[in-house]
PDB file of C-alpha atoms in Angstrom:
ATOM      1  CA  ALA Q   1       0.000   0.000   0.000  1.00 42.00           C
ATOM      2  CA  ALA Q   2       1.238   3.483  -0.843  1.00 50.00           C
ATOM      3  CA  MET Q   3       2.189   5.692   2.059  1.00 60.00           C
ATOM      4  CA  ALA Q   4      -0.246   8.444   2.966  1.00 74.00           C
ATOM      5  CA  SER Q   5       0.863  11.835   1.713  1.00 87.00           C
ATOM      6  CA  PRO Q   6       2.728  13.965   4.288  1.00 91.00           C
ATOM      7  CA  ASN Q   7       0.645  16.879   2.970  1.00 94.00           C
ATOM      8  CA  VAL Q   8      -2.588  15.444   4.390  1.00 96.00           C
ATOM      9  CA  VAL Q   9      -3.241  17.145   7.733  1.00 96.00           C
ATOM     10  CA  SER Q  10      -4.930  15.347  10.616  1.00 96.00           C
ATOM     11  CA  PHE Q  11      -7.564  17.569  12.258  1.00 97.00           C
ATOM     12  CA  SER Q  12      -8.912  16.953  15.765  1.00 97.00           C
ATOM     13  CA  GLU Q  13     -11.395  18.599  18.101  1.00 96.00           C
ATOM     14  CA  LYS Q  14      -8.477  20.484  19.660  1.00 96.00           C
ATOM     15  CA  THR Q  15      -7.074  21.806  16.374  1.00 97.00           C
ATOM     16  CA  PHE Q  16     -10.217  22.245  14.237  1.00 98.00           C
ATOM     17  CA  GLN Q  17     -10.925  25.822  15.294  1.00 96.00           C
ATOM     18  CA  GLN Q  18      -7.419  26.992  14.485  1.00 96.00           C
ATOM     19  CA  ASP Q  19      -6.471  24.764  11.540  1.00 97.00           C
ATOM     20  CA  VAL Q  20      -9.785  24.720   9.689  1.00 97.00           C
ATOM     21  CA  LEU Q  21     -11.961  27.665  10.750  1.00 97.00           C
ATOM     22  CA  GLY Q  22      -8.958  29.929  11.292  1.00 96.00           C
ATOM     23  CA  ALA Q  23      -7.109  28.920   8.118  1.00 96.00           C
ATOM     24  CA  ALA Q  24      -6.054  31.611   5.659  1.00 95.00           C
ATOM     25  CA  LYS Q  25      -6.376  29.119   2.795  1.00 96.00           C
ATOM     26  CA  PRO Q  26      -9.391  27.090   1.646  1.00 97.00           C
ATOM     27  CA  VAL Q  27      -9.707  23.753   3.493  1.00 97.00           C
ATOM     28  CA  LEU Q  28     -11.066  20.358   2.425  1.00 97.00           C
ATOM     29  CA  VAL Q  29     -12.017  18.101   5.358  1.00 98.00           C
ATOM     30  CA  ASP Q  30     -12.495  14.355   4.869  1.00 97.00           C
ATOM     31  CA  PHE Q  31     -14.565  12.750   7.662  1.00 97.00           C
ATOM     32  CA  TRP Q  32     -13.516   9.092   7.772  1.00 97.00           C
ATOM     33  CA  ALA Q  33     -12.847   6.066  10.005  1.00 95.00           C
ATOM     34  CA  GLU Q  34     -10.365   3.207  10.026  1.00 93.00           C
ATOM     35  CA  TRP Q  35     -13.108   0.543   9.695  1.00 94.00           C
ATOM     36  CA  CYS Q  36     -14.805   2.200   6.722  1.00 94.00           C
ATOM     37  CA  GLY Q  37     -14.078   0.489   3.394  1.00 92.00           C
ATOM     38  CA  PRO Q  38     -15.243   3.317   1.090  1.00 93.00           C
ATOM     39  CA  CYS Q  39     -13.055   5.738   3.098  1.00 94.00           C
ATOM     40  CA  LYS Q  40     -10.002   3.651   2.244  1.00 92.00           C
ATOM     41  CA  MET Q  41     -10.991   3.642  -1.415  1.00 92.00           C
ATOM     42  CA  ILE Q  42     -10.962   7.437  -1.661  1.00 94.00           C
ATOM     43  CA  ALA Q  43      -7.778   7.850   0.421  1.00 94.00           C
ATOM     44  CA  PRO Q  44      -5.463   7.825  -2.658  1.00 94.00           C
ATOM     45  CA  ILE Q  45      -7.511  10.652  -4.232  1.00 95.00           C
ATOM     46  CA  ILE Q  46      -7.181  12.726  -1.047  1.00 96.00           C
ATOM     47  CA  ASP Q  47      -3.411  12.079  -0.961  1.00 95.00           C
ATOM     48  CA  GLU Q  48      -3.033  13.043  -4.608  1.00 95.00           C
ATOM     49  CA  LEU Q  49      -4.976  16.292  -4.187  1.00 96.00           C
ATOM     50  CA  ALA Q  50      -3.028  17.174  -1.029  1.00 96.00           C
ATOM     51  CA  ASP Q  51       0.191  16.971  -3.059  1.00 96.00           C
ATOM     52  CA  GLU Q  52      -1.288  18.840  -6.000  1.00 96.00           C
ATOM     53  CA  TYR Q  53      -2.655  21.733  -3.920  1.00 96.00           C
ATOM     54  CA  GLN Q  54       0.241  21.930  -1.483  1.00 95.00           C
ATOM     55  CA  GLY Q  55       0.734  25.560  -0.421  1.00 95.00           C
ATOM     56  CA  ARG Q  56      -2.548  26.683  -2.005  1.00 96.00           C
ATOM     57  CA  ALA Q  57      -5.204  24.762  -0.081  1.00 97.00           C
ATOM     58  CA  VAL Q  58      -5.214  22.693   3.108  1.00 97.00           C
ATOM     59  CA  ILE Q  59      -6.396  19.101   2.760  1.00 97.00           C
ATOM     60  CA  GLY Q  60      -6.974  16.973   5.818  1.00 97.00           C
ATOM     61  CA  LYS Q  61      -8.985  14.341   7.636  1.00 97.00           C
ATOM     62  CA  VAL Q  62     -11.077  13.952  10.767  1.00 97.00           C
ATOM     63  CA  ASP Q  63     -11.264  10.470  12.298  1.00 97.00           C
ATOM     64  CA  VAL Q  64     -14.902  10.263  13.457  1.00 96.00           C
ATOM     65  CA  ASP Q  65     -14.094   7.618  16.083  1.00 95.00           C
ATOM     66  CA  SER Q  66     -11.700   9.829  18.022  1.00 96.00           C
ATOM     67  CA  ASN Q  67     -13.515  13.102  17.203  1.00 97.00           C
ATOM     68  CA  GLN Q  68     -17.178  12.257  17.681  1.00 95.00           C
ATOM     69  CA  GLY Q  69     -17.929  15.784  18.882  1.00 96.00           C
ATOM     70  CA  LEU Q  70     -16.966  17.205  15.470  1.00 96.00           C
ATOM     71  CA  ALA Q  71     -18.975  14.546  13.633  1.00 96.00           C
ATOM     72  CA  VAL Q  72     -22.039  15.466  15.715  1.00 95.00           C
ATOM     73  CA  GLU Q  73     -21.454  19.213  15.417  1.00 95.00           C
ATOM     74  CA  TYR Q  74     -21.313  19.001  11.614  1.00 96.00           C
ATOM     75  CA  GLY Q  75     -24.174  16.496  11.353  1.00 95.00           C
ATOM     76  CA  ILE Q  76     -22.098  13.777   9.707  1.00 95.00           C
ATOM     77  CA  THR Q  77     -24.540  10.902   9.215  1.00 92.00           C
ATOM     78  CA  ALA Q  78     -22.465   8.892   6.754  1.00 93.00           C
ATOM     79  CA  ILE Q  79     -18.808   8.489   5.891  1.00 95.00           C
ATOM     80  CA  PRO Q  80     -16.800   9.251   3.917  1.00 96.00           C
ATOM     81  CA  THR Q  81     -18.122  12.813   3.760  1.00 97.00           C
ATOM     82  CA  LEU Q  82     -16.122  15.760   2.446  1.00 97.00           C
ATOM     83  CA  LEU Q  83     -16.732  19.310   3.680  1.00 97.00           C
ATOM     84  CA  PHE Q  84     -15.241  22.496   2.249  1.00 97.00           C
ATOM     85  CA  PHE Q  85     -14.333  25.527   4.351  1.00 97.00           C
ATOM     86  CA  LYS Q  86     -13.261  29.016   3.462  1.00 96.00           C
ATOM     87  CA  GLY Q  87     -12.820  32.047   5.681  1.00 94.00           C
ATOM     88  CA  GLY Q  88     -14.128  30.183   8.722  1.00 95.00           C
ATOM     89  CA  ALA Q  89     -17.383  29.032   7.107  1.00 95.00           C
ATOM     90  CA  GLU Q  90     -18.535  25.893   5.340  1.00 96.00           C
ATOM     91  CA  VAL Q  91     -19.049  26.594   1.634  1.00 94.00           C
ATOM     92  CA  GLY Q  92     -20.109  24.733  -1.481  1.00 92.00           C
ATOM     93  CA  GLU Q  93     -21.630  21.290  -1.399  1.00 93.00           C
ATOM     94  CA  ARG Q  94     -20.828  18.360   0.831  1.00 95.00           C
ATOM     95  CA  MET Q  95     -19.919  15.130  -0.913  1.00 95.00           C
ATOM     96  CA  SER Q  96     -20.685  11.662   0.412  1.00 93.00           C
ATOM     97  CA  GLY Q  97     -20.030   8.117  -0.690  1.00 85.00           C
ATOM     98  CA  GLU Q  98     -20.539   7.647  -4.414  1.00 79.00           C
ATOM     99  CA  GLU Q  99     -20.466  11.378  -5.152  1.00 82.00           C
ATOM    100  CA  ILE Q 100     -16.816  11.585  -4.174  1.00 91.00           C
ATOM    101  CA  LYS Q 101     -15.024  11.821  -7.485  1.00 92.00           C
ATOM    102  CA  ARG Q 102     -11.632  13.368  -8.134  1.00 91.00           C
ATOM    103  CA  THR Q 103     -12.991  15.768 -10.770  1.00 93.00           C
ATOM    104  CA  ALA Q 104     -15.874  16.923  -8.560  1.00 93.00           C
ATOM    105  CA  ILE Q 105     -13.551  17.577  -5.609  1.00 95.00           C
ATOM    106  CA  LYS Q 106     -11.096  19.473  -7.828  1.00 95.00           C
ATOM    107  CA  ALA Q 107     -13.914  21.618  -9.210  1.00 94.00           C
ATOM    108  CA  GLN Q 108     -14.922  22.721  -5.689  1.00 94.00           C
ATOM    109  CA  VAL Q 109     -11.330  23.370  -4.593  1.00 95.00           C
ATOM    110  CA  GLU Q 110     -10.714  25.378  -7.774  1.00 95.00           C
ATOM    111  CA  ALA Q 111     -13.909  27.362  -7.136  1.00 94.00           C
ATOM    112  CA  MET Q 112     -12.718  28.194  -3.616  1.00 94.00           C
ATOM    113  CA  LEU Q 113      -9.303  29.227  -4.941  1.00 93.00           C
ATOM    114  CA  SER Q 114     -10.709  31.393  -7.722  1.00 90.00           C
ATOM    115  CA  ASN Q 115     -12.968  33.224  -5.267  1.00 74.00           C
ATOM    116  CA  HIS Q 116     -10.169  33.466  -2.764  1.00 57.00           C
ATOM    117  CA  ARG Q 117      -9.322  37.088  -3.325  1.00 50.00           C
ATOM    118  CA  SER Q 118     -12.816  38.430  -3.829  1.00 43.00           C
ATOM    119  CA  ASN Q 119     -16.077  37.412  -2.282  1.00 41.00           C
ATOM    120  CA  ALA Q 120     -18.044  38.490  -5.356  1.00 35.00           C
ATOM    121  CA  SER Q 121     -19.304  34.960  -5.705  1.00 37.00           C
ATOM    122  CA  ALA Q 122     -19.879  33.145  -2.441  1.00 42.00           C
ATOM    123  CA  MET Q 123     -21.391  29.713  -2.054  1.00 44.00           C
ATOM    124  CA  ARG Q 124     -23.254  29.350   1.203  1.00 43.00           C
ATOM    125  CA  ARG Q 125     -24.609  26.100   2.527  1.00 42.00           C
ATOM    126  CA  THR Q 126     -28.097  26.318   3.951  1.00 36.00           C
ATOM    127  CA  GLY Q 127     -27.953  22.912   5.609  1.00 36.00           C
ATOM    128  CA  PRO Q 128     -29.778  19.611   5.281  1.00 38.00           C
ATOM    129  CA  ALA Q 129     -33.510  19.942   4.848  1.00 33.00           C
ATOM    130  CA  CYS Q 130     -34.278  16.495   6.205  1.00 30.00           C
ATOM    131  CA  ARG Q 131     -32.581  13.304   7.310  1.00 34.00           C
ATOM    132  CA  ARG Q 132     -33.833   9.786   6.725  1.00 33.00           C
ATOM    133  CA  ALA Q 133     -31.929   6.868   8.165  1.00 32.00           C
ATOM    134  CA  SER Q 134     -32.437   3.394   6.777  1.00 29.00           C
ATOM    135  CA  SER Q 135     -30.366   0.270   7.194  1.00 25.00           C
ATOM    136  CA  PRO Q 136     -27.720  -0.565   5.974  1.00 29.00           C
ATOM    137  CA  CYS Q 137     -27.284   2.812   4.286  1.00 28.00           C
ATOM    138  CA  SER Q 138     -27.959   6.219   5.632  1.00 33.00           C
ATOM    139  CA  MET Q 139     -29.666   8.648   3.284  1.00 32.00           C
ATOM    140  CA  ALA Q 140     -28.993  12.324   3.708  1.00 36.00           C
ATOM    141  CA  SER Q 141     -30.694  14.830   1.501  1.00 33.00           C
ATOM    142  CA  GLY Q 142     -29.920  18.478   1.706  1.00 34.00           C
ATOM    143  CA  SER Q 143     -30.923  21.606  -0.073  1.00 32.00           C
ATOM    144  CA  TYR Q 144     -28.052  23.873  -0.985  1.00 31.00           C
ATOM    145  CA  GLN Q 145     -28.091  27.443  -2.113  1.00 30.00           C
ATOM    146  CA  THR Q 146     -25.564  28.962  -4.416  1.00 31.00           C
ATOM    147  CA  LEU Q 147     -25.358  32.715  -3.986  1.00 30.00           C
ATOM    148  CA  GLU Q 148     -23.899  34.461  -6.965  1.00 33.00           C
ATOM    149  CA  SER Q 149     -23.802  38.209  -6.794  1.00 31.00           C
ATOM    150  CA  MET Q 150     -23.156  39.951 -10.080  1.00 30.00           C
ATOM    151  CA  GLY Q 151     -22.744  43.578  -9.209  1.00 31.00           C
ATOM    152  CA  SER Q 152     -26.073  44.364  -7.622  1.00 30.00           C
ATOM    153  CA  ASN Q 153     -27.955  41.319  -8.921  1.00 32.00           C
ATOM    154  CA  VAL Q 154     -28.102  38.359  -6.628  1.00 32.00           C
ATOM    155  CA  LYS Q 155     -28.959  35.049  -8.198  1.00 32.00           C
ATOM    156  CA  LEU Q 156     -30.246  32.227  -6.003  1.00 34.00           C
ATOM    157  CA  THR Q 157     -30.177  28.637  -7.147  1.00 34.00           C
ATOM    158  CA  ASN Q 158     -31.456  25.742  -5.127  1.00 35.00           C
ATOM    159  CA  ILE Q 159     -29.779  22.439  -5.789  1.00 34.00           C
ATOM    160  CA  GLU Q 160     -31.329  19.304  -4.338  1.00 35.00           C
ATOM    161  CA  ILE Q 161     -28.882  16.618  -3.359  1.00 35.00           C
ATOM    162  CA  SER Q 162     -29.492  13.103  -2.207  1.00 36.00           C
ATOM    163  CA  THR Q 163     -26.653  10.870  -1.112  1.00 37.00           C
ATOM    164  CA  ALA Q 164     -26.217   7.269  -0.078  1.00 37.00           C
ATOM    165  CA  ALA Q 165     -23.133   6.211   1.844  1.00 41.00           C
ATOM    166  CA  THR Q 166     -21.871   3.951   4.601  1.00 43.00           C
ATOM    167  CA  MET Q 167     -23.692   4.616   7.830  1.00 46.00           C
ATOM    168  CA  VAL Q 168     -21.633   5.970  10.704  1.00 50.00           C
ATOM    169  CA  ARG Q 169     -21.304   3.138  13.185  1.00 50.00           C
ATOM    170  CA  PRO Q 170     -23.030   3.819  16.520  1.00 48.00           C
ATOM    171  CA  ASN Q 171     -20.980   3.897  19.688  1.00 47.00           C
ATOM    172  CA  SER Q 172     -20.365   0.360  20.814  1.00 42.00           C
TER     173      SER Q 172
END
């Protein structure tokens, strides 16, 4: 197995505030766990992107087993789930399970980088509209708003998302 990239940061409850919310650069956070098969499958993509964006964006992981407080705080119902942060706020769209594709992740990181200097176009997450849990998969569906301000015009688009991924294992 290939070694994990040294550019992938490990975030914890102690460091999240400073390293993610307080970061000067855009941050991608991968919520994962050691026992989660799909998490292992996307690990090489995360490593690759961490190398590619070194110095421009921060790419890291949160182990949900040792940081359950963060998983609860951010409403992580399934893993792997990727969250994107910029300027202390969650932006863009979360990605879970099957949606996690290299090209999709790159597109969101590039969007964060291109908006980095100006906030003319900001993507704000409005949060999950509802949560349905069914075994063995957990379904999370959220409604996201993309805010695009063009001069004085503000354009609002609602994008419905429905994801299926590995259910976060309850505390045993």
